[in-house]
């Protein structure tokens, strides 16, 4: 199935893009989408323990299931305010 | 708008107007501003990036948390995105209450939560380079984080 991946801040810099379309093997979770991305862009690996995930603009757990067409966002540690 | 994530310059009076009511006896305003130094670096300017739809929802969520703990407080959080120069306001939080204790506490709680869970990132441009500031791993369900924010708000 195909998902739309959104990346922000340093993650976006590493991948060279803020929005990527990726085909993922089922069953897929936020974590498995991340793992595939970290395989493709090894520098992302530094963020594996600190990244947060969101599905369709709602916070999700890394173990949450992902569906075809979902927008998966990966968020590095935040620094708003 | 009670909750706002936008590139336009922020306006304190607008935030205060959002929350003021006839029952208001105290309005507390927190303004986060851009500092000219950080971690030994001379800062030139900041750029704030946001995952806008989730940032807005998360500000609303913080509003719900405040309403749960301080039911009579009216709250507004306005966060700016894009380029900010030294001295400019990046975030304004206004909390109105009948009395000052709740206004102070709710404002403090809100800024602690903004820093913990809102998907916004600060890109610091300093003399010699630029770096993304990385703070907390955002997890709105993290109870310990929420309790820490409350503890800081109620000293």
JSON list of C-alpha atoms in Angstrom, two decimals:
[
{"chain": "A", "resi": 1, "resn": "UNK", "atom": "CA", "xyz": [0.00, 0.00, 0.00]},
{"chain": "A", "resi": 2, "resn": "UNK", "atom": "CA", "xyz": [1.03, 3.60, -0.44]},
{"chain": "A", "resi": 3, "resn": "UNK", "atom": "CA", "xyz": [1.49, 6.18, 2.31]},
{"chain": "A", "resi": 4, "resn": "UNK", "atom": "CA", "xyz": [2.38, 9.88, 2.32]},
{"chain": "A", "resi": 5, "resn": "UNK", "atom": "CA", "xyz": [5.23, 10.60, 4.68]},
{"chain": "A", "resi": 6, "resn": "UNK", "atom": "CA", "xyz": [5.73, 14.07, 6.15]},
{"chain": "A", "resi": 7, "resn": "UNK", "atom": "CA", "xyz": [9.08, 15.01, 7.65]},
{"chain": "A", "resi": 8, "resn": "UNK", "atom": "CA", "xyz": [9.98, 18.11, 9.63]},
{"chain": "A", "resi": 9, "resn": "UNK", "atom": "CA", "xyz": [12.98, 20.10, 10.78]},
{"chain": "A", "resi": 10, "resn": "UNK", "atom": "CA", "xyz": [16.21, 18.07, 10.82]},
{"chain": "A", "resi": 11, "resn": "UNK", "atom": "CA", "xyz": [14.43, 14.96, 9.49]},
{"chain": "A", "resi": 12, "resn": "UNK", "atom": "CA", "xyz": [13.32, 16.94, 6.43]},
{"chain": "A", "resi": 13, "resn": "UNK", "atom": "CA", "xyz": [16.89, 18.15, 5.91]},
{"chain": "A", "resi": 14, "resn": "UNK", "atom": "CA", "xyz": [18.29, 14.62, 6.10]},
{"chain": "A", "resi": 15, "resn": "UNK", "atom": "CA", "xyz": [15.82, 13.20, 3.57]},
{"chain": "A", "resi": 16, "resn": "UNK", "atom": "CA", "xyz": [16.00, 16.29, 1.39]},
{"chain": "A", "resi": 17, "resn": "UNK", "atom": "CA", "xyz": [12.21, 16.52, 1.25]},
{"chain": "A", "resi": 18, "resn": "UNK", "atom": "CA", "xyz": [9.31, 17.29, 3.56]},
{"chain": "A", "resi": 19, "resn": "UNK", "atom": "CA", "xyz": [6.86, 15.04, 1.76]},
{"chain": "A", "resi": 20, "resn": "UNK", "atom": "CA", "xyz": [7.55, 11.56, 0.36]},
{"chain": "A", "resi": 21, "resn": "UNK", "atom": "CA", "xyz": [5.26, 8.95, -1.14]},
{"chain": "A", "resi": 22, "resn": "UNK", "atom": "CA", "xyz": [6.26, 5.44, -0.19]},
{"chain": "A", "resi": 23, "resn": "UNK", "atom": "CA", "xyz": [4.98, 1.96, -0.87]},
{"chain": "A", "resi": 24, "resn": "UNK", "atom": "CA", "xyz": [5.01, -0.14, 2.29]},
{"chain": "A", "resi": 25, "resn": "UNK", "atom": "CA", "xyz": [4.50, -3.85, 2.88]},
{"chain": "A", "resi": 26, "resn": "UNK", "atom": "CA", "xyz": [1.47, -4.91, 4.85]},
{"chain": "A", "resi": 27, "resn": "UNK", "atom": "CA", "xyz": [0.85, -5.15, 7.69]},
{"chain": "A", "resi": 28, "resn": "UNK", "atom": "CA", "xyz": [2.44, -1.79, 8.32]},
{"chain": "A", "resi": 29, "resn": "UNK", "atom": "CA", "xyz": [2.79, 0.25, 11.48]},
{"chain": "A", "resi": 30, "resn": "UNK", "atom": "CA", "xyz": [4.18, 3.72, 12.09]},
{"chain": "A", "resi": 31, "resn": "UNK", "atom": "CA", "xyz": [7.35, 1.95, 13.31]},
{"chain": "A", "resi": 32, "resn": "UNK", "atom": "CA", "xyz": [7.72, -0.16, 10.18]},
{"chain": "A", "resi": 33, "resn": "UNK", "atom": "CA", "xyz": [7.30, 2.89, 7.95]},
{"chain": "A", "resi": 34, "resn": "UNK", "atom": "CA", "xyz": [9.99, 4.61, 10.03]},
{"chain": "A", "resi": 35, "resn": "UNK", "atom": "CA", "xyz": [12.31, 1.61, 9.84]},
{"chain": "A", "resi": 36, "resn": "UNK", "atom": "CA", "xyz": [12.03, 1.55, 6.05]},
{"chain": "A", "resi": 37, "resn": "UNK", "atom": "CA", "xyz": [12.77, 5.26, 5.91]},
{"chain": "A", "resi": 38, "resn": "UNK", "atom": "CA", "xyz": [15.77, 4.93, 8.25]},
{"chain": "A", "resi": 39, "resn": "UNK", "atom": "CA", "xyz": [17.06, 2.17, 6.01]},
{"chain": "A", "resi": 40, "resn": "UNK", "atom": "CA", "xyz": [16.76, 4.51, 3.03]},
{"chain": "A", "resi": 41, "resn": "UNK", "atom": "CA", "xyz": [18.28, 7.49, 4.91]},
{"chain": "A", "resi": 42, "resn": "UNK", "atom": "CA", "xyz": [20.61, 6.02, 7.54]},
{"chain": "A", "resi": 43, "resn": "UNK", "atom": "CA", "xyz": [21.21, 9.39, 9.19]},
{"chain": "A", "resi": 44, "resn": "UNK", "atom": "CA", "xyz": [17.60, 9.23, 10.41]},
{"chain": "A", "resi": 45, "resn": "UNK", "atom": "CA", "xyz": [18.62, 6.33, 12.65]},
{"chain": "A", "resi": 46, "resn": "UNK", "atom": "CA", "xyz": [19.89, 8.77, 15.25]},
{"chain": "A", "resi": 47, "resn": "UNK", "atom": "CA", "xyz": [16.25, 9.75, 15.88]},
{"chain": "A", "resi": 48, "resn": "UNK", "atom": "CA", "xyz": [14.73, 6.30, 16.25]},
{"chain": "A", "resi": 49, "resn": "UNK", "atom": "CA", "xyz": [14.40, 6.53, 20.03]},
{"chain": "A", "resi": 50, "resn": "UNK", "atom": "CA", "xyz": [13.25, 10.15, 20.12]},
{"chain": "A", "resi": 51, "resn": "UNK", "atom": "CA", "xyz": [10.96, 10.52, 17.09]},
{"chain": "A", "resi": 52, "resn": "UNK", "atom": "CA", "xyz": [7.20, 10.91, 17.50]},
{"chain": "A", "resi": 53, "resn": "UNK", "atom": "CA", "xyz": [4.66, 9.76, 14.95]},
{"chain": "A", "resi": 54, "resn": "UNK", "atom": "CA", "xyz": [1.28, 11.02, 13.77]},
{"chain": "A", "resi": 55, "resn": "UNK", "atom": "CA", "xyz": [-1.32, 9.50, 11.45]},
{"chain": "A", "resi": 56, "resn": "UNK", "atom": "CA", "xyz": [-3.58, 11.88, 9.52]},
{"chain": "A", "resi": 57, "resn": "UNK", "atom": "CA", "xyz": [-2.64, 14.80, 11.78]},
{"chain": "A", "resi": 58, "resn": "UNK", "atom": "CA", "xyz": [-3.33, 12.95, 15.05]},
{"chain": "A", "resi": 59, "resn": "UNK", "atom": "CA", "xyz": [-0.65, 11.73, 17.42]},
{"chain": "A", "resi": 60, "resn": "UNK", "atom": "CA", "xyz": [-0.19, 7.96, 17.17]},
{"chain": "A", "resi": 61, "resn": "UNK", "atom": "CA", "xyz": [1.90, 5.33, 18.88]},
{"chain": "A", "resi": 62, "resn": "UNK", "atom": "CA", "xyz": [4.78, 3.79, 16.91]},
{"chain": "A", "resi": 63, "resn": "UNK", "atom": "CA", "xyz": [2.88, 0.49, 17.11]},
{"chain": "A", "resi": 64, "resn": "UNK", "atom": "CA", "xyz": [-0.28, 1.97, 15.52]},
{"chain": "A", "resi": 65, "resn": "UNK", "atom": "CA", "xyz": [-1.43, 0.33, 12.31]},
{"chain": "A", "resi": 66, "resn": "UNK", "atom": "CA", "xyz": [-1.19, 2.27, 9.09]},
{"chain": "A", "resi": 67, "resn": "UNK", "atom": "CA", "xyz": [-3.72, 2.15, 6.21]},
{"chain": "A", "resi": 68, "resn": "UNK", "atom": "CA", "xyz": [-3.49, 2.78, 2.50]},
{"chain": "A", "resi": 69, "resn": "UNK", "atom": "CA", "xyz": [-3.42, 6.50, 1.74]},
{"chain": "A", "resi": 70, "resn": "UNK", "atom": "CA", "xyz": [-2.58, 7.54, 5.31]},
{"chain": "A", "resi": 71, "resn": "UNK", "atom": "CA", "xyz": [-0.49, 10.64, 5.96]},
{"chain": "A", "resi": 72, "resn": "UNK", "atom": "CA", "xyz": [2.27, 9.61, 8.37]},
{"chain": "A", "resi": 73, "resn": "UNK", "atom": "CA", "xyz": [4.23, 12.42, 9.97]},
{"chain": "A", "resi": 74, "resn": "UNK", "atom": "CA", "xyz": [7.52, 11.94, 11.77]},
{"chain": "A", "resi": 75, "resn": "UNK", "atom": "CA", "xyz": [8.34, 14.59, 14.33]},
{"chain": "A", "resi": 76, "resn": "UNK", "atom": "CA", "xyz": [11.79, 15.10, 15.86]},
{"chain": "A", "resi": 77, "resn": "UNK", "atom": "CA", "xyz": [11.92, 16.41, 19.44]},
{"chain": "A", "resi": 78, "resn": "UNK", "atom": "CA", "xyz": [9.90, 19.63, 19.49]},
{"chain": "A", "resi": 79, "resn": "UNK", "atom": "CA", "xyz": [11.04, 23.15, 20.27]},
{"chain": "A", "resi": 80, "resn": "UNK", "atom": "CA", "xyz": [8.05, 25.42, 20.10]},
{"chain": "A", "resi": 81, "resn": "UNK", "atom": "CA", "xyz": [7.37, 28.32, 22.43]},
{"chain": "B", "resi": 1, "resn": "UNK", "atom": "CA", "xyz": [-9.32, 32.99, 17.52]},
{"chain": "B", "resi": 2, "resn": "UNK", "atom": "CA", "xyz": [-8.41, 31.36, 20.83]},
{"chain": "B", "resi": 3, "resn": "UNK", "atom": "CA", "xyz": [-5.77, 29.16, 19.24]},
{"chain": "B", "resi": 4, "resn": "UNK", "atom": "CA", "xyz": [-3.65, 30.29, 16.36]},
{"chain": "B", "resi": 5, "resn": "UNK", "atom": "CA", "xyz": [-0.61, 29.12, 14.40]},
{"chain": "B", "resi": 6, "resn": "UNK", "atom": "CA", "xyz": [0.26, 31.66, 11.71]},
{"chain": "B", "resi": 7, "resn": "UNK", "atom": "CA", "xyz": [3.15, 33.60, 10.20]},
{"chain": "B", "resi": 8, "resn": "UNK", "atom": "CA", "xyz": [1.74, 37.05, 10.91]},
{"chain": "B", "resi": 9, "resn": "UNK", "atom": "CA", "xyz": [3.15, 39.18, 13.72]},
{"chain": "B", "resi": 10, "resn": "UNK", "atom": "CA", "xyz": [1.43, 38.50, 17.04]},
{"chain": "B", "resi": 11, "resn": "UNK", "atom": "CA", "xyz": [-0.67, 41.06, 18.88]},
{"chain": "B", "resi": 12, "resn": "UNK", "atom": "CA", "xyz": [-0.92, 41.08, 22.67]},
{"chain": "B", "resi": 13, "resn": "UNK", "atom": "CA", "xyz": [-4.09, 43.16, 22.72]},
{"chain": "B", "resi": 14, "resn": "UNK", "atom": "CA", "xyz": [-5.79, 40.71, 20.35]},
{"chain": "B", "resi": 15, "resn": "UNK", "atom": "CA", "xyz": [-4.91, 37.79, 22.64]},
{"chain": "B", "resi": 16, "resn": "UNK", "atom": "CA", "xyz": [-6.19, 39.69, 25.69]},
{"chain": "B", "resi": 17, "resn": "UNK", "atom": "CA", "xyz": [-9.43, 40.55, 23.89]},
{"chain": "B", "resi": 18, "resn": "UNK", "atom": "CA", "xyz": [-9.96, 36.85, 23.16]},
{"chain": "B", "resi": 19, "resn": "UNK", "atom": "CA", "xyz": [-10.10, 35.92, 26.83]},
{"chain": "B", "resi": 20, "resn": "UNK", "atom": "CA", "xyz": [-11.49, 38.93, 28.66]},
{"chain": "B", "resi": 21, "resn": "UNK", "atom": "CA", "xyz": [-15.02, 38.66, 30.03]},
{"chain": "B", "resi": 22, "resn": "UNK", "atom": "CA", "xyz": [-17.18, 40.60, 32.45]},
{"chain": "B", "resi": 23, "resn": "UNK", "atom": "CA", "xyz": [-16.18, 38.12, 35.16]},
{"chain": "B", "resi": 24, "resn": "UNK", "atom": "CA", "xyz": [-12.49, 38.70, 34.51]},
{"chain": "B", "resi": 25, "resn": "UNK", "atom": "CA", "xyz": [-10.57, 40.17, 37.41]},
{"chain": "B", "resi": 26, "resn": "UNK", "atom": "CA", "xyz": [-7.12, 39.15, 36.25]},
{"chain": "B", "resi": 27, "resn": "UNK", "atom": "CA", "xyz": [-5.53, 38.62, 32.84]},
{"chain": "B", "resi": 28, "resn": "UNK", "atom": "CA", "xyz": [-2.05, 37.13, 32.80]},
{"chain": "B", "resi": 29, "resn": "UNK", "atom": "CA", "xyz": [-0.04, 37.32, 29.61]},
{"chain": "B", "resi": 30, "resn": "UNK", "atom": "CA", "xyz": [3.09, 35.35, 28.78]},
{"chain": "B", "resi": 31, "resn": "UNK", "atom": "CA", "xyz": [5.13, 36.48, 25.79]},
{"chain": "B", "resi": 32, "resn": "UNK", "atom": "CA", "xyz": [7.95, 34.30, 24.46]},
{"chain": "B", "resi": 33, "resn": "UNK", "atom": "CA", "xyz": [10.48, 36.42, 22.62]},
{"chain": "B", "resi": 34, "resn": "UNK", "atom": "CA", "xyz": [13.56, 35.79, 20.49]},
{"chain": "B", "resi": 35, "resn": "UNK", "atom": "CA", "xyz": [16.77, 36.10, 22.47]},
{"chain": "B", "resi": 36, "resn": "UNK", "atom": "CA", "xyz": [20.06, 37.27, 20.96]},
{"chain": "B", "resi": 37, "resn": "UNK", "atom": "CA", "xyz": [22.08, 34.44, 22.50]},
{"chain": "B", "resi": 38, "resn": "UNK", "atom": "CA", "xyz": [21.73, 30.72, 23.14]},
{"chain": "B", "resi": 39, "resn": "UNK", "atom": "CA", "xyz": [24.17, 28.11, 24.44]},
{"chain": "B", "resi": 40, "resn": "UNK", "atom": "CA", "xyz": [27.16, 30.41, 23.95]},
{"chain": "B", "resi": 41, "resn": "UNK", "atom": "CA", "xyz": [26.15, 31.34, 20.42]},
{"chain": "B", "resi": 42, "resn": "UNK", "atom": "CA", "xyz": [25.23, 34.76, 19.14]},
{"chain": "B", "resi": 43, "resn": "UNK", "atom": "CA", "xyz": [21.79, 34.33, 17.57]},
{"chain": "B", "resi": 44, "resn": "UNK", "atom": "CA", "xyz": [20.98, 36.26, 14.41]},
{"chain": "B", "resi": 45, "resn": "UNK", "atom": "CA", "xyz": [17.34, 35.17, 13.90]},
{"chain": "B", "resi": 46, "resn": "UNK", "atom": "CA", "xyz": [15.02, 32.18, 14.27]},
{"chain": "B", "resi": 47, "resn": "UNK", "atom": "CA", "xyz": [12.75, 30.35, 11.87]},
{"chain": "B", "resi": 48, "resn": "UNK", "atom": "CA", "xyz": [9.83, 28.41, 13.27]},
{"chain": "B", "resi": 49, "resn": "UNK", "atom": "CA", "xyz": [8.45, 25.44, 11.32]},
{"chain": "B", "resi": 50, "resn": "UNK", "atom": "CA", "xyz": [5.15, 23.80, 12.25]},
{"chain": "B", "resi": 51, "resn": "UNK", "atom": "CA", "xyz": [3.09, 20.75, 11.37]},
{"chain": "B", "resi": 52, "resn": "UNK", "atom": "CA", "xyz": [0.19, 23.14, 11.22]},
{"chain": "B", "resi": 53, "resn": "UNK", "atom": "CA", "xyz": [-2.92, 20.98, 11.45]},
{"chain": "B", "resi": 54, "resn": "UNK", "atom": "CA", "xyz": [-1.52, 19.02, 14.39]},
{"chain": "B", "resi": 55, "resn": "UNK", "atom": "CA", "xyz": [-0.03, 22.12, 16.03]},
{"chain": "B", "resi": 56, "resn": "UNK", "atom": "CA", "xyz": [-3.43, 23.78, 16.06]},
{"chain": "B", "resi": 57, "resn": "UNK", "atom": "CA", "xyz": [-5.14, 20.64, 17.40]},
{"chain": "B", "resi": 58, "resn": "UNK", "atom": "CA", "xyz": [-2.49, 20.36, 20.09]},
{"chain": "B", "resi": 59, "resn": "UNK", "atom": "CA", "xyz": [-2.99, 23.96, 21.19]},
{"chain": "B", "resi": 60, "resn": "UNK", "atom": "CA", "xyz": [-6.72, 23.15, 21.44]},
{"chain": "B", "resi": 61, "resn": "UNK", "atom": "CA", "xyz": [-5.84, 20.06, 23.46]},
{"chain": "B", "resi": 62, "resn": "UNK", "atom": "CA", "xyz": [-3.83, 22.20, 25.88]},
{"chain": "B", "resi": 63, "resn": "UNK", "atom": "CA", "xyz": [-6.89, 24.43, 26.12]},
{"chain": "B", "resi": 64, "resn": "UNK", "atom": "CA", "xyz": [-8.96, 21.41, 27.11]},
{"chain": "B", "resi": 65, "resn": "UNK", "atom": "CA", "xyz": [-6.38, 20.39, 29.73]},
{"chain": "B", "resi": 66, "resn": "UNK", "atom": "CA", "xyz": [-6.48, 23.90, 31.20]},
{"chain": "B", "resi": 67, "resn": "UNK", "atom": "CA", "xyz": [-10.29, 23.86, 31.22]},
{"chain": "B", "resi": 68, "resn": "UNK", "atom": "CA", "xyz": [-10.21, 20.54, 33.08]},
{"chain": "B", "resi": 69, "resn": "UNK", "atom": "CA", "xyz": [-7.91, 21.84, 35.82]},
{"chain": "B", "resi": 70, "resn": "UNK", "atom": "CA", "xyz": [-9.09, 25.48, 35.94]},
{"chain": "B", "resi": 71, "resn": "UNK", "atom": "CA", "xyz": [-12.72, 25.40, 34.72]},
{"chain": "B", "resi": 72, "resn": "UNK", "atom": "CA", "xyz": [-13.29, 29.14, 35.05]},
{"chain": "B", "resi": 73, "resn": "UNK", "atom": "CA", "xyz": [-10.16, 30.23, 33.16]},
{"chain": "B", "resi": 74, "resn": "UNK", "atom": "CA", "xyz": [-10.37, 31.53, 29.60]},
{"chain": "B", "resi": 75, "resn": "UNK", "atom": "CA", "xyz": [-7.21, 30.76, 27.60]},
{"chain": "B", "resi": 76, "resn": "UNK", "atom": "CA", "xyz": [-5.69, 31.85, 24.31]},
{"chain": "B", "resi": 77, "resn": "UNK", "atom": "CA", "xyz": [-2.45, 30.61, 22.74]},
{"chain": "B", "resi": 78, "resn": "UNK", "atom": "CA", "xyz": [-1.09, 32.29, 19.63]},
{"chain": "B", "resi": 79, "resn": "UNK", "atom": "CA", "xyz": [2.08, 30.89, 18.09]},
{"chain": "B", "resi": 80, "resn": "UNK", "atom": "CA", "xyz": [3.93, 32.47, 15.21]},
{"chain": "B", "resi": 81, "resn": "UNK", "atom": "CA", "xyz": [5.73, 30.63, 12.42]},
{"chain": "B", "resi": 82, "resn": "UNK", "atom": "CA", "xyz": [8.32, 31.67, 9.84]},
{"chain": "B", "resi": 83, "resn": "UNK", "atom": "CA", "xyz": [11.21, 34.03, 10.38]},
{"chain": "B", "resi": 84, "resn": "UNK", "atom": "CA", "xyz": [11.45, 35.96, 13.64]},
{"chain": "B", "resi": 85, "resn": "UNK", "atom": "CA", "xyz": [14.04, 38.59, 14.42]},
{"chain": "B", "resi": 86, "resn": "UNK", "atom": "CA", "xyz": [15.60, 39.33, 17.81]},
{"chain": "B", "resi": 87, "resn": "UNK", "atom": "CA", "xyz": [13.03, 40.69, 20.21]},
{"chain": "B", "resi": 88, "resn": "UNK", "atom": "CA", "xyz": [9.99, 39.55, 18.27]},
{"chain": "B", "resi": 89, "resn": "UNK", "atom": "CA", "xyz": [7.26, 37.51, 19.96]},
{"chain": "B", "resi": 90, "resn": "UNK", "atom": "CA", "xyz": [7.10, 33.83, 19.03]},
{"chain": "B", "resi": 91, "resn": "UNK", "atom": "CA", "xyz": [4.22, 32.92, 21.33]},
{"chain": "B", "resi": 92, "resn": "UNK", "atom": "CA", "xyz": [1.60, 34.77, 23.33]},
{"chain": "B", "resi": 93, "resn": "UNK", "atom": "CA", "xyz": [-0.47, 33.06, 26.01]},
{"chain": "B", "resi": 94, "resn": "UNK", "atom": "CA", "xyz": [-3.27, 34.97, 27.69]},
{"chain": "B", "resi": 95, "resn": "UNK", "atom": "CA", "xyz": [-5.27, 33.54, 30.59]},
{"chain": "B", "resi": 96, "resn": "UNK", "atom": "CA", "xyz": [-8.19, 35.35, 32.17]},
{"chain": "B", "resi": 97, "resn": "UNK", "atom": "CA", "xyz": [-9.70, 34.44, 35.51]},
{"chain": "B", "resi": 98, "resn": "UNK", "atom": "CA", "xyz": [-11.74, 35.98, 38.27]},
{"chain": "B", "resi": 99, "resn": "UNK", "atom": "CA", "xyz": [-8.61, 36.07, 40.45]},
{"chain": "B", "resi": 100, "resn": "UNK", "atom": "CA", "xyz": [-4.90, 36.24, 39.82]},
{"chain": "B", "resi": 101, "resn": "UNK", "atom": "CA", "xyz": [-3.72, 32.86, 41.22]},
{"chain": "B", "resi": 102, "resn": "UNK", "atom": "CA", "xyz": [-5.51, 30.86, 38.51]},
{"chain": "B", "resi": 103, "resn": "UNK", "atom": "CA", "xyz": [-4.48, 33.28, 35.78]},
{"chain": "B", "resi": 104, "resn": "UNK", "atom": "CA", "xyz": [-0.80, 32.89, 36.70]},
{"chain": "B", "resi": 105, "resn": "UNK", "atom": "CA", "xyz": [-0.98, 29.11, 37.08]},
{"chain": "B", "resi": 106, "resn": "UNK", "atom": "CA", "xyz": [-2.89, 28.45, 33.87]},
{"chain": "B", "resi": 107, "resn": "UNK", "atom": "CA", "xyz": [-0.47, 30.57, 31.84]},
{"chain": "B", "resi": 108, "resn": "UNK", "atom": "CA", "xyz": [2.56, 28.79, 33.29]},
{"chain": "B", "resi": 109, "resn": "UNK", "atom": "CA", "xyz": [0.98, 25.37, 32.69]},
{"chain": "B", "resi": 110, "resn": "UNK", "atom": "CA", "xyz": [0.15, 26.28, 29.11]},
{"chain": "B", "resi": 111, "resn": "UNK", "atom": "CA", "xyz": [3.67, 27.36, 28.15]},
{"chain": "B", "resi": 112, "resn": "UNK", "atom": "CA", "xyz": [5.16, 24.24, 29.76]},
{"chain": "B", "resi": 113, "resn": "UNK", "atom": "CA", "xyz": [2.78, 22.12, 27.69]},
{"chain": "B", "resi": 114, "resn": "UNK", "atom": "CA", "xyz": [3.51, 24.07, 24.50]},
{"chain": "B", "resi": 115, "resn": "UNK", "atom": "CA", "xyz": [7.18, 23.24, 24.97]},
{"chain": "B", "resi": 116, "resn": "UNK", "atom": "CA", "xyz": [6.40, 19.58, 25.62]},
{"chain": "B", "resi": 117, "resn": "UNK", "atom": "CA", "xyz": [3.91, 18.59, 22.96]},
{"chain": "B", "resi": 118, "resn": "UNK", "atom": "CA", "xyz": [3.26, 21.10, 20.19]},
{"chain": "B", "resi": 119, "resn": "UNK", "atom": "CA", "xyz": [4.76, 20.06, 16.81]},
{"chain": "B", "resi": 120, "resn": "UNK", "atom": "CA", "xyz": [6.68, 23.26, 16.17]},
{"chain": "B", "resi": 121, "resn": "UNK", "atom": "CA", "xyz": [10.47, 23.51, 15.70]},
{"chain": "B", "resi": 122, "resn": "UNK", "atom": "CA", "xyz": [12.91, 26.35, 16.10]},
{"chain": "B", "resi": 123, "resn": "UNK", "atom": "CA", "xyz": [15.68, 26.70, 13.53]},
{"chain": "B", "resi": 124, "resn": "UNK", "atom": "CA", "xyz": [18.33, 28.88, 15.12]},
{"chain": "B", "resi": 125, "resn": "UNK", "atom": "CA", "xyz": [20.52, 30.93, 12.78]},
{"chain": "B", "resi": 126, "resn": "UNK", "atom": "CA", "xyz": [23.61, 32.03, 14.64]},
{"chain": "B", "resi": 127, "resn": "UNK", "atom": "CA", "xyz": [26.94, 33.58, 13.81]},
{"chain": "B", "resi": 128, "resn": "UNK", "atom": "CA", "xyz": [28.69, 30.77, 11.96]},
{"chain": "B", "resi": 129, "resn": "UNK", "atom": "CA", "xyz": [25.78, 28.49, 11.11]},
{"chain": "B", "resi": 130, "resn": "UNK", "atom": "CA", "xyz": [22.33, 27.18, 11.91]},
{"chain": "B", "resi": 131, "resn": "UNK", "atom": "CA", "xyz": [20.93, 24.38, 14.05]},
{"chain": "B", "resi": 132, "resn": "UNK", "atom": "CA", "xyz": [17.55, 22.85, 14.80]},
{"chain": "B", "resi": 133, "resn": "UNK", "atom": "CA", "xyz": [16.76, 23.05, 18.49]},
{"chain": "B", "resi": 134, "resn": "UNK", "atom": "CA", "xyz": [15.57, 19.70, 19.83]},
{"chain": "B", "resi": 135, "resn": "UNK", "atom": "CA", "xyz": [13.68, 19.62, 23.10]},
{"chain": "B", "resi": 136, "resn": "UNK", "atom": "CA", "xyz": [11.10, 17.08, 24.21]},
{"chain": "B", "resi": 137, "resn": "UNK", "atom": "CA", "xyz": [9.86, 14.00, 22.35]},
{"chain": "B", "resi": 138, "resn": "UNK", "atom": "CA", "xyz": [6.24, 14.98, 21.98]},
{"chain": "B", "resi": 139, "resn": "UNK", "atom": "CA", "xyz": [3.79, 12.58, 23.62]},
{"chain": "B", "resi": 140, "resn": "UNK", "atom": "CA", "xyz": [0.52, 14.15, 24.77]},
{"chain": "B", "resi": 141, "resn": "UNK", "atom": "CA", "xyz": [-0.36, 10.93, 26.57]},
{"chain": "B", "resi": 142, "resn": "UNK", "atom": "CA", "xyz": [2.75, 11.12, 28.78]},
{"chain": "B", "resi": 143, "resn": "UNK", "atom": "CA", "xyz": [1.23, 11.58, 32.22]},
{"chain": "B", "resi": 144, "resn": "UNK", "atom": "CA", "xyz": [4.56, 12.32, 33.90]},
{"chain": "B", "resi": 145, "resn": "UNK", "atom": "CA", "xyz": [5.18, 15.23, 31.56]},
{"chain": "B", "resi": 146, "resn": "UNK", "atom": "CA", "xyz": [1.74, 16.64, 32.25]},
{"chain": "B", "resi": 147, "resn": "UNK", "atom": "CA", "xyz": [2.27, 16.31, 35.99]},
{"chain": "B", "resi": 148, "resn": "UNK", "atom": "CA", "xyz": [5.62, 18.10, 35.70]},
{"chain": "B", "resi": 149, "resn": "UNK", "atom": "CA", "xyz": [3.94, 20.96, 33.84]},
{"chain": "B", "resi": 150, "resn": "UNK", "atom": "CA", "xyz": [1.33, 21.15, 36.60]},
{"chain": "B", "resi": 151, "resn": "UNK", "atom": "CA", "xyz": [3.97, 21.10, 39.31]},
{"chain": "B", "resi": 152, "resn": "UNK", "atom": "CA", "xyz": [5.80, 24.01, 37.70]},
{"chain": "B", "resi": 153, "resn": "UNK", "atom": "CA", "xyz": [2.54, 25.90, 37.33]},
{"chain": "B", "resi": 154, "resn": "UNK", "atom": "CA", "xyz": [1.52, 25.58, 40.92]},
{"chain": "B", "resi": 155, "resn": "UNK", "atom": "CA", "xyz": [4.63, 26.60, 42.83]}
]
